[in-house]
Amino acid sequence: MSHVAFALVLALALGFFSYNAQRLVRYLRIGHDENRLNDIPRRAWNLLRIGIAQTKILRDPLAGPVHALVFWGFLVLQVGALEIIAQGLIPGFTYAKILPGPLYWLFLASQELTAAAVLAAVALLLYRRIVVKPRRLQGDGVHSGDAIFILSLIGALMVTLLVTSATDRALGVDHPAAVQPLSAALAQLFASVPHGAVQAIHHVSWWLHALLILTFLNYLPYSKHLHVIVSLPNTFLSNTSGPGTVGAMKKMDLEQETEVFGAADVTHLSWKNLLDGYSCTECGRCTSVCPANITGKALSPRKIVVNTRQRLLEVAPAIVGGDDVFGMPFIGAARGDAESRAALLDHKLLDNFITEEELWSCTSCRACVYECPVSIDQLEIINEMRRNLVLTESRFPEEVQPAFESLERNGSPWAFQPSERAQWAEGMDIPTMAELWERGERPDILFWVGCMGSFDDRAKKTTVAFARILQAAGIKFAILGQEETCNGDPARRMGNEYLYQMLAQQAIETLNRYEVFTIVTSCPHCFHQIGNEFPQFGGNYEVIHHSTYIERLLADGMVPLKHETGEKLVMAYHDSCYLGRYNDVYDAPREALKRALPVVQLVEAPRSRDKGLCCGAGGGRMWMEERVGQRINVERKKELLATGAEAVAVACPFCMTMLNDAGMKLESTVPVYDIAEVVAARIEARSGDGEARPSEGRSEAGE
Amino acid sequence: MKIAVCIKRVPEMDVNFKIAASGKGVDEAGLKWDMSDFDGYAVEAALQLTEKLGAGEVHVISLGGDVVQETLRKALSMGAAKAVQLKCDAVPYDAFAIAAALAAELKAGGYDLIMFGKMSIDGANGVTQFVVAELLGLPLVHACSKLEIAGGKGTARREIEGGGELVAFPLPAVVSIDEGIARPRYPSLKGIMAAKKKPLEVRPAQLGEVRLTVEKMELPPARAAGRIIGEGAGAVPELVKLLQTEAKVL
């Protein structure tokens, strides 16, 4: 009889769950189509690495291991849960009937030890939620109640599991005590309890455990704990980790007939952006590393994702129908008349949930995306919404318009004349592509200078330094000179895809006309754009950042360096987001600096490499005023100064400007150098007797 | 409310111009072109008027070769409803000749308000709107910094030396716009796409008689480099002497 009852309960639970599952899937489909099944091997690798091995969870040294333990425990305990369900349906079933003794004992031991470990982890996590209350778990309307309920549920599952196996032993089931040390100890407690009572406890405990599993399953669709089901597929389907897709913005089809460009509401996002909403477990890791949030601005990447989910659950029932089942309203379901339905449809994600101010605060530093343990792409949602603001509504901070207009007119975000572009090179004997082309020659590399490197007085020094390194190394290189135009990165990041595509196509045309193959640039934004995003428009080049190029030249001993040791300079290197998190270049600039040894001694700021804090200029923030909160660049400069560094090294003209400005605000005399300047300062001046120098330099560098 | 805005395509001004071989104009090689700044303010002001009134439309008119269609399209992408190109191979220098062509077009249009920038930023004559007003027999308000239309009447503020002037006028009228009225909007992609479908009519310009031509154009003489006459108090007598005899400012 009890097996019939269990079968009924199970059918009901599975039925209810599958109803909810299909409801959630139907909601996803109000988003745009997008193919996320390309490059399966990489996706599978991400699933194993990020999903199963929990590499990103483990980035937090405290909560990471504890959560990973619960997750792995969850996987192990699924094997036991299957046994329970089989037991419920088939009288007297246990794995003992199908597994050979030692293997069954291994199963018992795994369940028992895992349950104990998970119980301990749950206790720790509850303590953290209730007593410690870490900052990143607060804010954005996030409540701990959901988490505390789930943790209690998991705890109860473990307790009932242990009680069931302990009473099993007390009732005379005999497994070696060594494989069930806890149950064996617990069973002692039941020794004096009457047989009938133990039997009753066993029965109740088994049923409780089984019912808790089914309750848990059905609670998920109503909770942030939906991530238990969704995060693995989300990691598999995500584009956030992989060569060629890291940080590359989606190409827009501008010719398509449409009323809305970009995203103003969930219906304009892709189904994957919506799946991100389901996957978010509100852990706040993204927000805790967001430079805008850290410095007191309105932006919280978590809120962007949570709002996307909230808006989806608000509007989707009104769009797809199916408001309720069995006359029971669902959370977020549209109830009532046509009028309230119209009011729902009138609401949007933009403005009603997410404000302009939040969207423009983003520096596109990718820290949020990088940190998310379940591979959510917060930045894609922000970018799509910025596109909507600019392309559909022409709504953006006032300061941005001159940059757009200047990009259109002058091919640079600043109002400089193209004719001034190569002024830095005057008297340096650097050929342009046009000149070489006319002579029928080709350079080894094209030096893409970038707008900042061409026009900004401070950045021009980096440009000159890098050119000097190339000359000292005997590299045959050319520049585009007047023919270089902005590749459009700032326009794209600020949501102006139309302007971006015009600029990108123009730049690609120029590069292809000269059959350019290898490009070296000292600007990480140009590096990322030309290398990772130009392929979308048929621009395929080998693009190398100058830090990597310098490092290679030094490693090959091609740059003649000075011999005298000089005074050791303590330097802190600041990672540029577009070099680091966007392109995984962390070592080359550090190596280049170290090779300038023994003059340079490197120190690291607490936030460095893939955890590095943005300078505040990315994502078009360079052209916007920073009016709210502390200044990101000042915050970053303070951190770098706290290392005791006598100089700060950068590998990006934007970081250079921001950290210099911060230095002035902080009245710091600590200088900022580009790595090219550090290396160029160490170049041996070529004198009459210097013929042996390059080879000596080689042996020095090789040490 | 039907508003016409007359706009002109001009070169970007922040470049080092060269004189063309003819000596009668600038070398146009490599120049970038856009709507004249004051005309941009006028288009914006016109769009804001119709938006505020919730009715009416803005038409833009430009005179010149087919290249002006680009400038007209920009105005359409900002929100103008219709564009007219008064086609002629070369835009004459004579404001009267241009004004005659514009007046012929405007007369038939039945406009309540005809707007101009207060002057083009290349020629900087600031005359055309006066001639158009005269040819059409309409009142003219020059260089408005504020403009309101209510009940078939207009009021405008003009900046004058040391103060402001508030004027009232009946419609139809001709007004020219000064900066400060409104910053021209940045066309959205939605606007750019919509502009492709809006009507752009082309008809031959009925130019008036050209009585004014440019004979010669020249660049200002290059400024002489600064001179260092010495340092410290010892240099003062020499400096005073030069300021008296050479610069003649003392």
CSV table of N, CA and C in Angstrom, one decimal, chain B residues 16 47 139 147 154 167 191 208 234 250:
chain,number,residue,atom,x,y,z
B,16,ASN,N,43.1,73.6,-41.6
B,16,ASN,CA,43.9,74.6,-42.3
B,16,ASN,C,43.5,74.7,-43.8
B,47,LEU,N,12.1,71.3,-34.9
B,47,LEU,CA,11.6,70.0,-34.4
B,47,LEU,C,11.0,70.1,-33.1
B,139,PRO,N,7.4,89.4,-42.2
B,139,PRO,CA,8.3,89.9,-41.1
B,139,PRO,C,9.5,89.0,-40.9
B,147,LEU,N,12.4,81.0,-28.9
B,147,LEU,CA,11.3,81.1,-29.9
B,147,LEU,C,10.1,80.4,-29.4
B,154,GLY,N,3.9,84.5,-32.8
B,154,GLY,CA,5.2,84.1,-32.3
B,154,GLY,C,5.8,85.2,-31.4
B,167,VAL,N,10.6,90.1,-28.8
B,167,VAL,CA,9.7,90.7,-29.9
B,167,VAL,C,8.6,89.7,-30.2
B,191,GLY,N,16.2,56.8,-36.5
B,191,GLY,CA,15.9,58.0,-37.3
B,191,GLY,C,16.6,57.9,-38.7
B,208,GLY,N,18.1,83.6,-59.0
B,208,GLY,CA,18.0,85.0,-59.4
B,208,GLY,C,19.3,85.4,-60.1
B,234,GLY,N,66.3,94.0,-16.7
B,234,GLY,CA,67.1,94.6,-17.7
B,234,GLY,C,66.4,94.7,-19.0
B,250,LEU,N,51.3,101.3,-26.5
B,250,LEU,CA,51.5,102.2,-25.4
B,250,LEU,C,51.4,103.7,-25.8
